[in-house]
Short mmCIF file of C-alpha atoms in Angstrom, two decimals:
data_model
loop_
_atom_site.label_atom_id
_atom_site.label_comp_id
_atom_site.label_asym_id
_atom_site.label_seq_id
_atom_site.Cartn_x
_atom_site.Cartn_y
_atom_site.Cartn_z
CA UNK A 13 0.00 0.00 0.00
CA UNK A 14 1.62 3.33 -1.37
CA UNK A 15 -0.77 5.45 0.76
CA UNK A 16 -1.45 3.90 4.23
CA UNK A 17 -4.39 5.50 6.31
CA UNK A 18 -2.79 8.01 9.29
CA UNK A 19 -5.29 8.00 12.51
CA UNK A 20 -5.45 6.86 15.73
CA UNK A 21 -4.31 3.14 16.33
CA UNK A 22 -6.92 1.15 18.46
CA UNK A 23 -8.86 3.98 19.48
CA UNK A 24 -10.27 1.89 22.35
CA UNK A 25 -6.99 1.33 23.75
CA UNK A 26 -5.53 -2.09 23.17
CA UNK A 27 -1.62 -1.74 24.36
CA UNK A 28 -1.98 -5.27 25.16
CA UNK A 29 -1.82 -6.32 21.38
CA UNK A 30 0.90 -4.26 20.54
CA UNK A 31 3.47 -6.89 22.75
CA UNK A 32 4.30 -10.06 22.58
CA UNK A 33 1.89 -12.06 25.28
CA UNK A 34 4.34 -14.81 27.21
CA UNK A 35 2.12 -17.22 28.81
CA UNK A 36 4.84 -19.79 28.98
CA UNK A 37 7.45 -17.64 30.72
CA UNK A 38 4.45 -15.97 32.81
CA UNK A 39 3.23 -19.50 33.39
CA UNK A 40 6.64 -20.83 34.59
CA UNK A 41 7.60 -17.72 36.47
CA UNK A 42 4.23 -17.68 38.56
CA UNK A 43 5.36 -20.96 39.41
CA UNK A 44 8.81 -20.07 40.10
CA UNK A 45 7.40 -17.30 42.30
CA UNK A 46 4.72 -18.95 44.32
CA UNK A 47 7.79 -21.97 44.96
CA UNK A 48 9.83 -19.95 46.66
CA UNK A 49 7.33 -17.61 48.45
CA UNK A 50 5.76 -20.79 49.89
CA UNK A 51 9.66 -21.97 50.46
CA UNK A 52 10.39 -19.00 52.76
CA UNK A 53 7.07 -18.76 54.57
CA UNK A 54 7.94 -22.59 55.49
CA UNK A 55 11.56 -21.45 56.63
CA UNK A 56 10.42 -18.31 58.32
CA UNK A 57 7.09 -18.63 60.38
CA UNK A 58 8.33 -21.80 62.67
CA UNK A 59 10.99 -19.17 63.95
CA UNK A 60 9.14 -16.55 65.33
CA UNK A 61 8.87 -16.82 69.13
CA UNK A 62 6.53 -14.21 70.62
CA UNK A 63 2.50 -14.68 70.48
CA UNK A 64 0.15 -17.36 70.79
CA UNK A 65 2.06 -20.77 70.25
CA UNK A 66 0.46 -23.86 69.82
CA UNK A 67 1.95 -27.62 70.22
CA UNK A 68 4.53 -28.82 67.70
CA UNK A 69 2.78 -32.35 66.84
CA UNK A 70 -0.94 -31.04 66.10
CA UNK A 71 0.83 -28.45 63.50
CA UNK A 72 3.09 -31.49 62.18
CA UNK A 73 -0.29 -33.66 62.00
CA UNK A 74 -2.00 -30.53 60.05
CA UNK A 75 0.32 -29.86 57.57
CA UNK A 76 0.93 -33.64 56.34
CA UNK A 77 -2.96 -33.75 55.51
CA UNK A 78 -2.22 -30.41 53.95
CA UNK A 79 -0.03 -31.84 52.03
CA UNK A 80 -1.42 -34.97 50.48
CA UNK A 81 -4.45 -33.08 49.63
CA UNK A 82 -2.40 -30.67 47.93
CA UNK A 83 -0.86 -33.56 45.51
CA UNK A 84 -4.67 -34.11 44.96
CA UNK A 85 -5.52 -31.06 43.89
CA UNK A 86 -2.70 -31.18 41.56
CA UNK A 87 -3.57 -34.20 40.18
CA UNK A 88 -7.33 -32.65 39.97
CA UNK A 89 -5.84 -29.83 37.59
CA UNK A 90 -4.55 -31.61 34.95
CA UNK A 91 -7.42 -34.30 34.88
CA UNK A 92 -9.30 -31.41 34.54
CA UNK A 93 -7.29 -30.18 31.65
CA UNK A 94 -7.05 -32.91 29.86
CA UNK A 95 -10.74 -34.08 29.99
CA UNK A 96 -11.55 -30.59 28.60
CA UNK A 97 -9.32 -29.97 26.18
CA UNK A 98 -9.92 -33.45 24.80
CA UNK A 99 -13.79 -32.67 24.76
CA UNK A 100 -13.98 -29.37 23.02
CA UNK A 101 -11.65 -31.05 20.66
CA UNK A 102 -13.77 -33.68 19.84
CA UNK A 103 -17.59 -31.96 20.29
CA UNK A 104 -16.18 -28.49 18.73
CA UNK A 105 -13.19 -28.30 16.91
CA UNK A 106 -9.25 -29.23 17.77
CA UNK A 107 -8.68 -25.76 17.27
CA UNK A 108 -10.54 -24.56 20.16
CA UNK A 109 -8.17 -23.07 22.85
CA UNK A 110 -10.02 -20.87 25.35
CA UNK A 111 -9.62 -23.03 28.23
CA UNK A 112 -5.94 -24.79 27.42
CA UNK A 113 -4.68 -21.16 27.38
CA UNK A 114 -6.45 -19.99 30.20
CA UNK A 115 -4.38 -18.21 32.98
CA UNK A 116 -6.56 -19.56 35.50
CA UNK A 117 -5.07 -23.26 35.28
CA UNK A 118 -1.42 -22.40 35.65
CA UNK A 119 -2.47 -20.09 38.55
CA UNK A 120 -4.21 -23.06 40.40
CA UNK A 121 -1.12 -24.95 39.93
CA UNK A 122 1.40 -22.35 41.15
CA UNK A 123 -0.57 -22.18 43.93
CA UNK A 124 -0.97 -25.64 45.02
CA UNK A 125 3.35 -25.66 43.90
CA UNK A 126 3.33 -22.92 46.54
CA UNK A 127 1.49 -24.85 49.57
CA UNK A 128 3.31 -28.21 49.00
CA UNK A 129 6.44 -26.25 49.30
CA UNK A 130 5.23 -24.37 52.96
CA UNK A 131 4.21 -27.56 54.20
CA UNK A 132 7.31 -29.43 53.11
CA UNK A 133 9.93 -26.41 54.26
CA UNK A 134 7.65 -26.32 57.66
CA UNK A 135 7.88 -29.34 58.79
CA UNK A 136 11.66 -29.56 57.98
CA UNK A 137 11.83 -26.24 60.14
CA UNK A 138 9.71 -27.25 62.99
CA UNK A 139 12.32 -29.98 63.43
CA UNK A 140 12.24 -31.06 67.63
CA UNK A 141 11.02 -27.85 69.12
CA UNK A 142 7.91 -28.13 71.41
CA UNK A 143 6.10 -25.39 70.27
CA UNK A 144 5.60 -23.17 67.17
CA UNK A 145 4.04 -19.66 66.58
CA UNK A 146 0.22 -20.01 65.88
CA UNK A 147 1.00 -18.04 62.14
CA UNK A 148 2.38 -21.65 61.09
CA UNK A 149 -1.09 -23.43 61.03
CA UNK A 150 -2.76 -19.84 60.25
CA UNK A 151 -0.71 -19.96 56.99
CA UNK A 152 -1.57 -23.28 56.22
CA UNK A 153 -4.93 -22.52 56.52
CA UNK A 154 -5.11 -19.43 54.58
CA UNK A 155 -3.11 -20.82 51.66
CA UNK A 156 -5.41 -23.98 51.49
CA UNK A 157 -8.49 -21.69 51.30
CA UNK A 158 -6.93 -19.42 48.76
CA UNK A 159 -5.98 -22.71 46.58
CA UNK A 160 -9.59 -24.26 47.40
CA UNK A 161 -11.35 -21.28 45.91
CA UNK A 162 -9.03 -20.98 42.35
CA UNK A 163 -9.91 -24.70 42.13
CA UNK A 164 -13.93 -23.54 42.37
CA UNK A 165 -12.95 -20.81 39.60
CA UNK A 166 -11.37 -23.46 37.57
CA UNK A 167 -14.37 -26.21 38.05
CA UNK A 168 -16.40 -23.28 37.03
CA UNK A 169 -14.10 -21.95 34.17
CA UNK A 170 -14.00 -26.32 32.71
CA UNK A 171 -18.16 -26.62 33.03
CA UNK A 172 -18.03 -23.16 30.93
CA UNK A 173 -15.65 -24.57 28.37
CA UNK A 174 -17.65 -27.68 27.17
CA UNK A 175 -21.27 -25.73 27.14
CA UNK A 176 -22.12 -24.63 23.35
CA UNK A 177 -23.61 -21.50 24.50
CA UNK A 178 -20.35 -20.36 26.56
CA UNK A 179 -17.92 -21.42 23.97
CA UNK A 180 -19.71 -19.52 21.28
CA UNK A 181 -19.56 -16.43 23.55
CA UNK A 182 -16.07 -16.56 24.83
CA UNK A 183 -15.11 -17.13 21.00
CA UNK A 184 -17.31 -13.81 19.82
CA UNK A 185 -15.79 -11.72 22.54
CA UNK A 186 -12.59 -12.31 21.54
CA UNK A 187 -13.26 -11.02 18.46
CA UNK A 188 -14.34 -8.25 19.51
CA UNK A 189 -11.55 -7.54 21.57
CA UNK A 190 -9.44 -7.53 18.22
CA UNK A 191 -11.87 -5.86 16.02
CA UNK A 192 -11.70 -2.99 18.64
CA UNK A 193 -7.83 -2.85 18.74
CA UNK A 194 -6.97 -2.84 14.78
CA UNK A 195 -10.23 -1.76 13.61
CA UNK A 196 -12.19 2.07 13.86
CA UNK A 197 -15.63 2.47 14.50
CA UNK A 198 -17.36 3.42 11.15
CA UNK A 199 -16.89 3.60 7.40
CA UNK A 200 -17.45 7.23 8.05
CA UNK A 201 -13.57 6.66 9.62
CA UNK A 202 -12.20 6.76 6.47
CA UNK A 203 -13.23 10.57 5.81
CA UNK A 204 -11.21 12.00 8.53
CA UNK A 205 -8.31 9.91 7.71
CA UNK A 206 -5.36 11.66 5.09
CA UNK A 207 -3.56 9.38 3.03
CA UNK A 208 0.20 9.98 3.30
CA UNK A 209 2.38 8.56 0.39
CA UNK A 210 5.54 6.21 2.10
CA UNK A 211 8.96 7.01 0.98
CA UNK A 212 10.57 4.34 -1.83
CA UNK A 213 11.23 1.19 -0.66
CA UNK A 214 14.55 0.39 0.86
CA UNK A 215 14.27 -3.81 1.44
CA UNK A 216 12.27 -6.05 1.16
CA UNK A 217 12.25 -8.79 4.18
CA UNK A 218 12.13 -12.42 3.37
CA UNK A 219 11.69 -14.73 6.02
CA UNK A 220 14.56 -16.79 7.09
CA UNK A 221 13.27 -19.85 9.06
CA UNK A 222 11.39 -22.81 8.57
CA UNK A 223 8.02 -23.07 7.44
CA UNK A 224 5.93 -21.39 10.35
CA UNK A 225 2.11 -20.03 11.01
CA UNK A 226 2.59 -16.61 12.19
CA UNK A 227 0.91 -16.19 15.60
CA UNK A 228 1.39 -12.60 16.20
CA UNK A 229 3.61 -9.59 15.84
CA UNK A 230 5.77 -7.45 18.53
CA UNK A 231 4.08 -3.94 17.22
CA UNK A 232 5.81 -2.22 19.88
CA UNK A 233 9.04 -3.84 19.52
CA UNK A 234 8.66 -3.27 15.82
CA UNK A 235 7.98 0.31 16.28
CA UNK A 236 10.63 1.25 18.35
CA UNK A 237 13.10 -0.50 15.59
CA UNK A 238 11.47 1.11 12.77
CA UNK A 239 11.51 4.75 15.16
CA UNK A 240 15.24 4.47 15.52
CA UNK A 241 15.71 4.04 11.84
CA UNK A 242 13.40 6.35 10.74
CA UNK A 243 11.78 3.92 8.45
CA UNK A 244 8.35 2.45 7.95
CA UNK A 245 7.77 -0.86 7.40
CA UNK A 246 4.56 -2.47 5.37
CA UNK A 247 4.00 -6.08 6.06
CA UNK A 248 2.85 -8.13 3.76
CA UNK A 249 1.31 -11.16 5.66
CA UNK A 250 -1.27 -11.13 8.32
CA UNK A 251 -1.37 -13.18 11.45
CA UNK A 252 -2.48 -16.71 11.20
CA UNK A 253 -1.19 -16.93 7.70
CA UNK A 254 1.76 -19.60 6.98
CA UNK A 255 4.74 -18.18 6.16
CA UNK A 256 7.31 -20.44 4.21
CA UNK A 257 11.27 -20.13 3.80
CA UNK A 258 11.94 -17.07 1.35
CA UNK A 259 8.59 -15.69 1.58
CA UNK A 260 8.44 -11.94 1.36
CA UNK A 261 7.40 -10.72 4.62
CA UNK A 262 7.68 -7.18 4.79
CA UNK A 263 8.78 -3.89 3.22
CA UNK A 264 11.07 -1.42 4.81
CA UNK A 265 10.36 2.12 3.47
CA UNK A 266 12.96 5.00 3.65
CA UNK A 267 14.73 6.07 6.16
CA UNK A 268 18.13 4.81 7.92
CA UNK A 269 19.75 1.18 7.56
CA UNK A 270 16.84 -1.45 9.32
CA UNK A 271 17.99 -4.91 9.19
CA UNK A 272 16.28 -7.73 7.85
CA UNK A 273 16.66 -9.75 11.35
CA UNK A 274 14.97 -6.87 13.01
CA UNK A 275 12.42 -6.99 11.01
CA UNK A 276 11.63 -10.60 11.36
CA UNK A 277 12.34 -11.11 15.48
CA UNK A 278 9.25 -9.32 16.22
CA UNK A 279 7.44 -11.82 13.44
CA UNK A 280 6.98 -14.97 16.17
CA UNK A 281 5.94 -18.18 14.15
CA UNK A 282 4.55 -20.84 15.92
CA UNK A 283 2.17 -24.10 15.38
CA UNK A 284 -1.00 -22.68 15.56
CA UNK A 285 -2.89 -19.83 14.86
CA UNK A 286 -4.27 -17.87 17.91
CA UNK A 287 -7.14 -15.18 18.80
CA UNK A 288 -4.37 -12.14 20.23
CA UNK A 289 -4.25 -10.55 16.79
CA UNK A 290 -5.74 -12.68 14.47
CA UNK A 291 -9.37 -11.29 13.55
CA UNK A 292 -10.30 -13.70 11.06
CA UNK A 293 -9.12 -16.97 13.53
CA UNK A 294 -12.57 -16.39 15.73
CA UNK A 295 -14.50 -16.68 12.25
CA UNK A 296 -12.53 -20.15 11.49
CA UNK A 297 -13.56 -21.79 14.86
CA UNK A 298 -16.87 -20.97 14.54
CA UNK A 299 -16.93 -21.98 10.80
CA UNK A 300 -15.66 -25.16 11.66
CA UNK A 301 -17.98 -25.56 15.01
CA UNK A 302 -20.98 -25.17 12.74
CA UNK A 303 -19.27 -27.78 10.07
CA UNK A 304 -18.74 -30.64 12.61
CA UNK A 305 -22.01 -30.29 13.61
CA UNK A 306 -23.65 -30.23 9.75
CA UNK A 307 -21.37 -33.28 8.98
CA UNK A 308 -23.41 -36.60 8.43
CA UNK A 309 -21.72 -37.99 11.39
CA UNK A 310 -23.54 -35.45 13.97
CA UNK A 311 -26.06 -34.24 11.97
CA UNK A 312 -27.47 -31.69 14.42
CA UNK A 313 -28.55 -28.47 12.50
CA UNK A 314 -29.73 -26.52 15.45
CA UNK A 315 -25.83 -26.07 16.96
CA UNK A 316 -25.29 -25.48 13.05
CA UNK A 317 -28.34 -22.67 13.37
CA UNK A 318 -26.56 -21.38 16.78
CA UNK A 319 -23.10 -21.33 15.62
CA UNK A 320 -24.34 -19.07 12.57
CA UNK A 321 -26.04 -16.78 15.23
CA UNK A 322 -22.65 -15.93 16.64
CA UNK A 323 -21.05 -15.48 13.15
CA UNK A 324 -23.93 -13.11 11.99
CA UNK A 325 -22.98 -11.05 15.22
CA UNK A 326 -19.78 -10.82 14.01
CA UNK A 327 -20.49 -10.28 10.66
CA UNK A 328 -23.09 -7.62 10.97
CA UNK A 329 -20.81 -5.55 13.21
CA UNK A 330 -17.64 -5.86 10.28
CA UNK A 331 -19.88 -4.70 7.54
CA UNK A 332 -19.90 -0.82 8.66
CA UNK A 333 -16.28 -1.27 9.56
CA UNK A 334 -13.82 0.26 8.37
CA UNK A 335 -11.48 -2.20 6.94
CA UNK A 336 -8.21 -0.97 5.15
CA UNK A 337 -4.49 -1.82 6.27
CA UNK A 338 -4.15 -0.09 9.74
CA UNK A 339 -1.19 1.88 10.72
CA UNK A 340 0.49 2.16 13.75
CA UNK A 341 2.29 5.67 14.64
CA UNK A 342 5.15 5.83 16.85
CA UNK A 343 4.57 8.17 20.10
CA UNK A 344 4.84 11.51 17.32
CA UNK A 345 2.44 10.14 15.36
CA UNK A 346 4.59 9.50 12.46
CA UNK A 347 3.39 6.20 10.37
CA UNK A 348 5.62 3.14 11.23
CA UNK A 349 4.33 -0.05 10.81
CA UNK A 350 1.58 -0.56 8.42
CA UNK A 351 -0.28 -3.95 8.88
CA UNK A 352 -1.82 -6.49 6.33
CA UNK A 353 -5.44 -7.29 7.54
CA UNK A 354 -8.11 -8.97 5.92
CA UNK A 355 -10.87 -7.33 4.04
CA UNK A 356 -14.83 -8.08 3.83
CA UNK A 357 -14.53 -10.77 1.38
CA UNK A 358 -12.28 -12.50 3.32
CA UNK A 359 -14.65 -12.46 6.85
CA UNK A 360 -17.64 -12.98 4.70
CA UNK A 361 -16.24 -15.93 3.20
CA UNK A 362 -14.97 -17.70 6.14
CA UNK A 363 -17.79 -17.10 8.04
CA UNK A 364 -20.34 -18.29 5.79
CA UNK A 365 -19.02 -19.89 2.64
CA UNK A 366 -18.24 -23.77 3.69
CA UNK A 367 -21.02 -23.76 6.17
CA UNK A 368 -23.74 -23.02 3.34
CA UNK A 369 -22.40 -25.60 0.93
CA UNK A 370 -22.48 -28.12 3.92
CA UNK A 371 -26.06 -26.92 4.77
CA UNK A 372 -27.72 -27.16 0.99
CA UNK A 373 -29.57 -30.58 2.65
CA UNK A 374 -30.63 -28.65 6.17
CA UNK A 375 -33.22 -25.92 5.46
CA UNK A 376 -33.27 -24.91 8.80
CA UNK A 377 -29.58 -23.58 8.18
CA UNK A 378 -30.06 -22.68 4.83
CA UNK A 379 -33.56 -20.44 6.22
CA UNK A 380 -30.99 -18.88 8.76
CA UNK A 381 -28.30 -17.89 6.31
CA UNK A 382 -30.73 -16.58 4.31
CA UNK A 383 -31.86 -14.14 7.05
CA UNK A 384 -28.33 -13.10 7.63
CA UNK A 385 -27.92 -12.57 4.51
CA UNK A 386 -30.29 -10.57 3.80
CA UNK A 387 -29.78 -8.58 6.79
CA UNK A 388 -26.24 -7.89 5.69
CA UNK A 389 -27.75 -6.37 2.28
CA UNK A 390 -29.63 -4.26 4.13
CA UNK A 391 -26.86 -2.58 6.10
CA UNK A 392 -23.72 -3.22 4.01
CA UNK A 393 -22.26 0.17 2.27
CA UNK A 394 -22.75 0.11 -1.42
CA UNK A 395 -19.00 -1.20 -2.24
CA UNK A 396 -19.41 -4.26 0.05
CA UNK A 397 -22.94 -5.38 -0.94
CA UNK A 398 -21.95 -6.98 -4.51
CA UNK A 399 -20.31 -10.51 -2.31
CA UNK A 400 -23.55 -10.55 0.03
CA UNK A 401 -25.97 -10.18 -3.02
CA UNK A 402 -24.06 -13.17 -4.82
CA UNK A 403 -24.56 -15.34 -1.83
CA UNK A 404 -27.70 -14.54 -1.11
CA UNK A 405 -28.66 -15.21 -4.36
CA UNK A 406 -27.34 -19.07 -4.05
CA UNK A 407 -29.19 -19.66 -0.96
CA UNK A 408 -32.54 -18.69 -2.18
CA UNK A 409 -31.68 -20.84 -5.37
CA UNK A 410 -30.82 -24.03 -3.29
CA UNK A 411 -34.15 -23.63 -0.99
CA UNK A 412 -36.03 -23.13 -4.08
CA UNK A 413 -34.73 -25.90 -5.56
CA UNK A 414 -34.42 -28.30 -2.76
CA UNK A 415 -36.36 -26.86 0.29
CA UNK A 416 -39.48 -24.96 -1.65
CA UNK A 417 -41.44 -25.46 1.37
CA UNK A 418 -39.05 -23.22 3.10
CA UNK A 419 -38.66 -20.07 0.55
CA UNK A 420 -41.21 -17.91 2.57
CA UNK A 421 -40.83 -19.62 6.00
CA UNK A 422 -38.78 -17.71 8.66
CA UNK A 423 -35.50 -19.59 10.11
CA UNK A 424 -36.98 -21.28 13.32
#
């Protein structure tokens, strides 16, 4: 794009998909943390001498029950996990994440980490004496509680994760949250936004690994390199897409000398696509939600009928969006990075294509598209109305000539 858009960047605020998100080193320093916390606690509380004291054996007795249970609840956690992610695999779709990613289980187990190590380091520091300070079984107690009520968040969090209705939420909102951070309101953006033409290009940025799926981009690490070259640089992949060994990547625009390895550290590849940047991946899951449940194996239309609920909600909300390539200024408001996102054409068709083929023997899903459909007409701007007109047009052919009962019948 010669002439990227200059406005705002996430005008709702959305800092939080400009970085790199590290559950894994979050996850493992939590851990880390709560280990050593619970380590020192266990080292330091059987020391104190003044206040209330309390016999050594009944506090030796307490925390070895503590402590068993806690290998319990550990062993609860990843039973939990496991039964979870292996049912939304097979009832949804294997690329359903929400609860395998949620912070919520590596918090229960840094905590329960944390007690087995008090309880442990306590009773090593207890050793022969007589009596120890009441704040030894007081911390036992208060750290069980604290782990006993993440494990009812978690319980809570797993029923969530294998109820249609909850997964189809979770899966629109985060959505949203991306529409809202690389999207503007309104067509009626694009009127208060000047174009600015981009200096000639400098490089152009190949990528140098292995075949990879890109999972998301360091914006603000990308920035700041592009900043302190003076440079700007135009991708030209979006997230989720799979990037393969000499690929083009990127563009680097004017300014100073920007190295291609710069460039392509804040690219992070991975396995699989996820929902932190990737606006069309929520679109996908559903898609393929409503496609297990249209295949002949299932054959249950009405999850088919809800699924394309949640995608119309989507859908009717991107229509009036403005959707062109979204910069992001640096803290002067000079253009830096310029992203690739996906149009209209590509949401529409992701959202809706495969799932009306698979529905051309279901009328109930076909009736329901239809509606959708038709309610996208309605409100899409004249430039974007041309794909939902075509569509529309093939699902009122295939009710009339498979479902005829159906052509005048609203979706039930």
């Amino acid at each position: 794009m010669d002439t990227p858009p200059i406005g705002p960047f996430a005008p709702q605020g959305a800092a939080g998909h400009l970085v790199r998100p590290l559950r894994r080193l979050r996850a493992g320093g939590a851990q880390v943390l709560a280990l050593a916390a619970g380590a020192g606690l266990g080292v330091g509380l059987p020391g104190i001498d003044g206040g209330p004291r309390i016999v050594s054996a009944r506090v030796v007795e307490i925390l070895g029950v503590v402590g068993v249970a806690v290998l319990g609840v550990i062993s609860l956690v990843y039973s939990v996990l496991f039964l979870v992610v292996q049912w939304a695999a097979a009832t949804f779709t294997p690329r359903l994440a929400l609860f395998r990613r949620e912070p919520l289980v590596w918090r229960v187990l840094a905590c329960a980490i944390g007690l087995l190590a008090y309880c442990i380091t306590a009773l090593l520091a207890i050793g022969t004496r007589p009596e120890v300070s009441v704040t030894v079984p007081a911390a036992a107690l208060v750290l069980t509680t604290l782990t006993l009520l993440l494990v009812r968040r978690l319980q809570v969090s797993a029923f969530r994760s294998i109820q249609l209705a909850h997964v189809l939420a979770d899966t629109v909102e985060q959505a949203h949250r991306v529409v809202d951070s690389f999207y503007p309101d309104a067509v009626a953006e694009r009127a208060r936004r000047v174009p600015t033409p981009l200096p000639p290009v400098r490089r152009s940025v190949t990528w140098p690994g292995a075949a990879v799926t890109l999972e998301q981009i360091d914006l603000r690490r990308l920035v700041e390199a592009a900043r302190a070259a003076d440079s700007t640089v135009v991708l030209r992949v979006a997230v989720g897409a799979t990037v393969y060994p000499g690929d083009p990547v990127a563009d680097v625009h004017g300014g100073g000398d920007l190295p291609s390895w710069e460039v392509t550290r804040t690219l992070i590849g991975g396995r699989e696509r996820s929902f932190h940047q990737d606006p069309v991946y929520p679109l996908r899951v559903l898609s393929d939600i409503g496609l297990r449940a249209l295949s002949p194996a299932v054959n249950d239309p009405a999850t088919a009928v809800q699924t394309l609920d949640a995608i119309g909600s989507l859908l009717l909300r991107l229509v009036t969006t403005e959707l062109a390539a979204a910069s992001v200024p640096d803290g002067r408001g000079s253009v830096r990075v310029v992203l690739c996102l996906p149009g209209w054409t590509e949401f529409l068709g992701t959202g809706l294509d495969e799932m009306c083929r698979a529905a051309v023997n279901s009328p109930m899903v076909l009736s329901r598209a239809r509606d959708l459909l038709r309610r996208l007409s309605a409100d899409a701007p004249d430039e974007r109305r041309a794909p939902v007109v075509l569509r529309l047009a093939w699902v009122e052919q295939q009710l009339a000539d498979r479902h005829p009962s159906f052509m005048h019948r609203p979706a039930g």
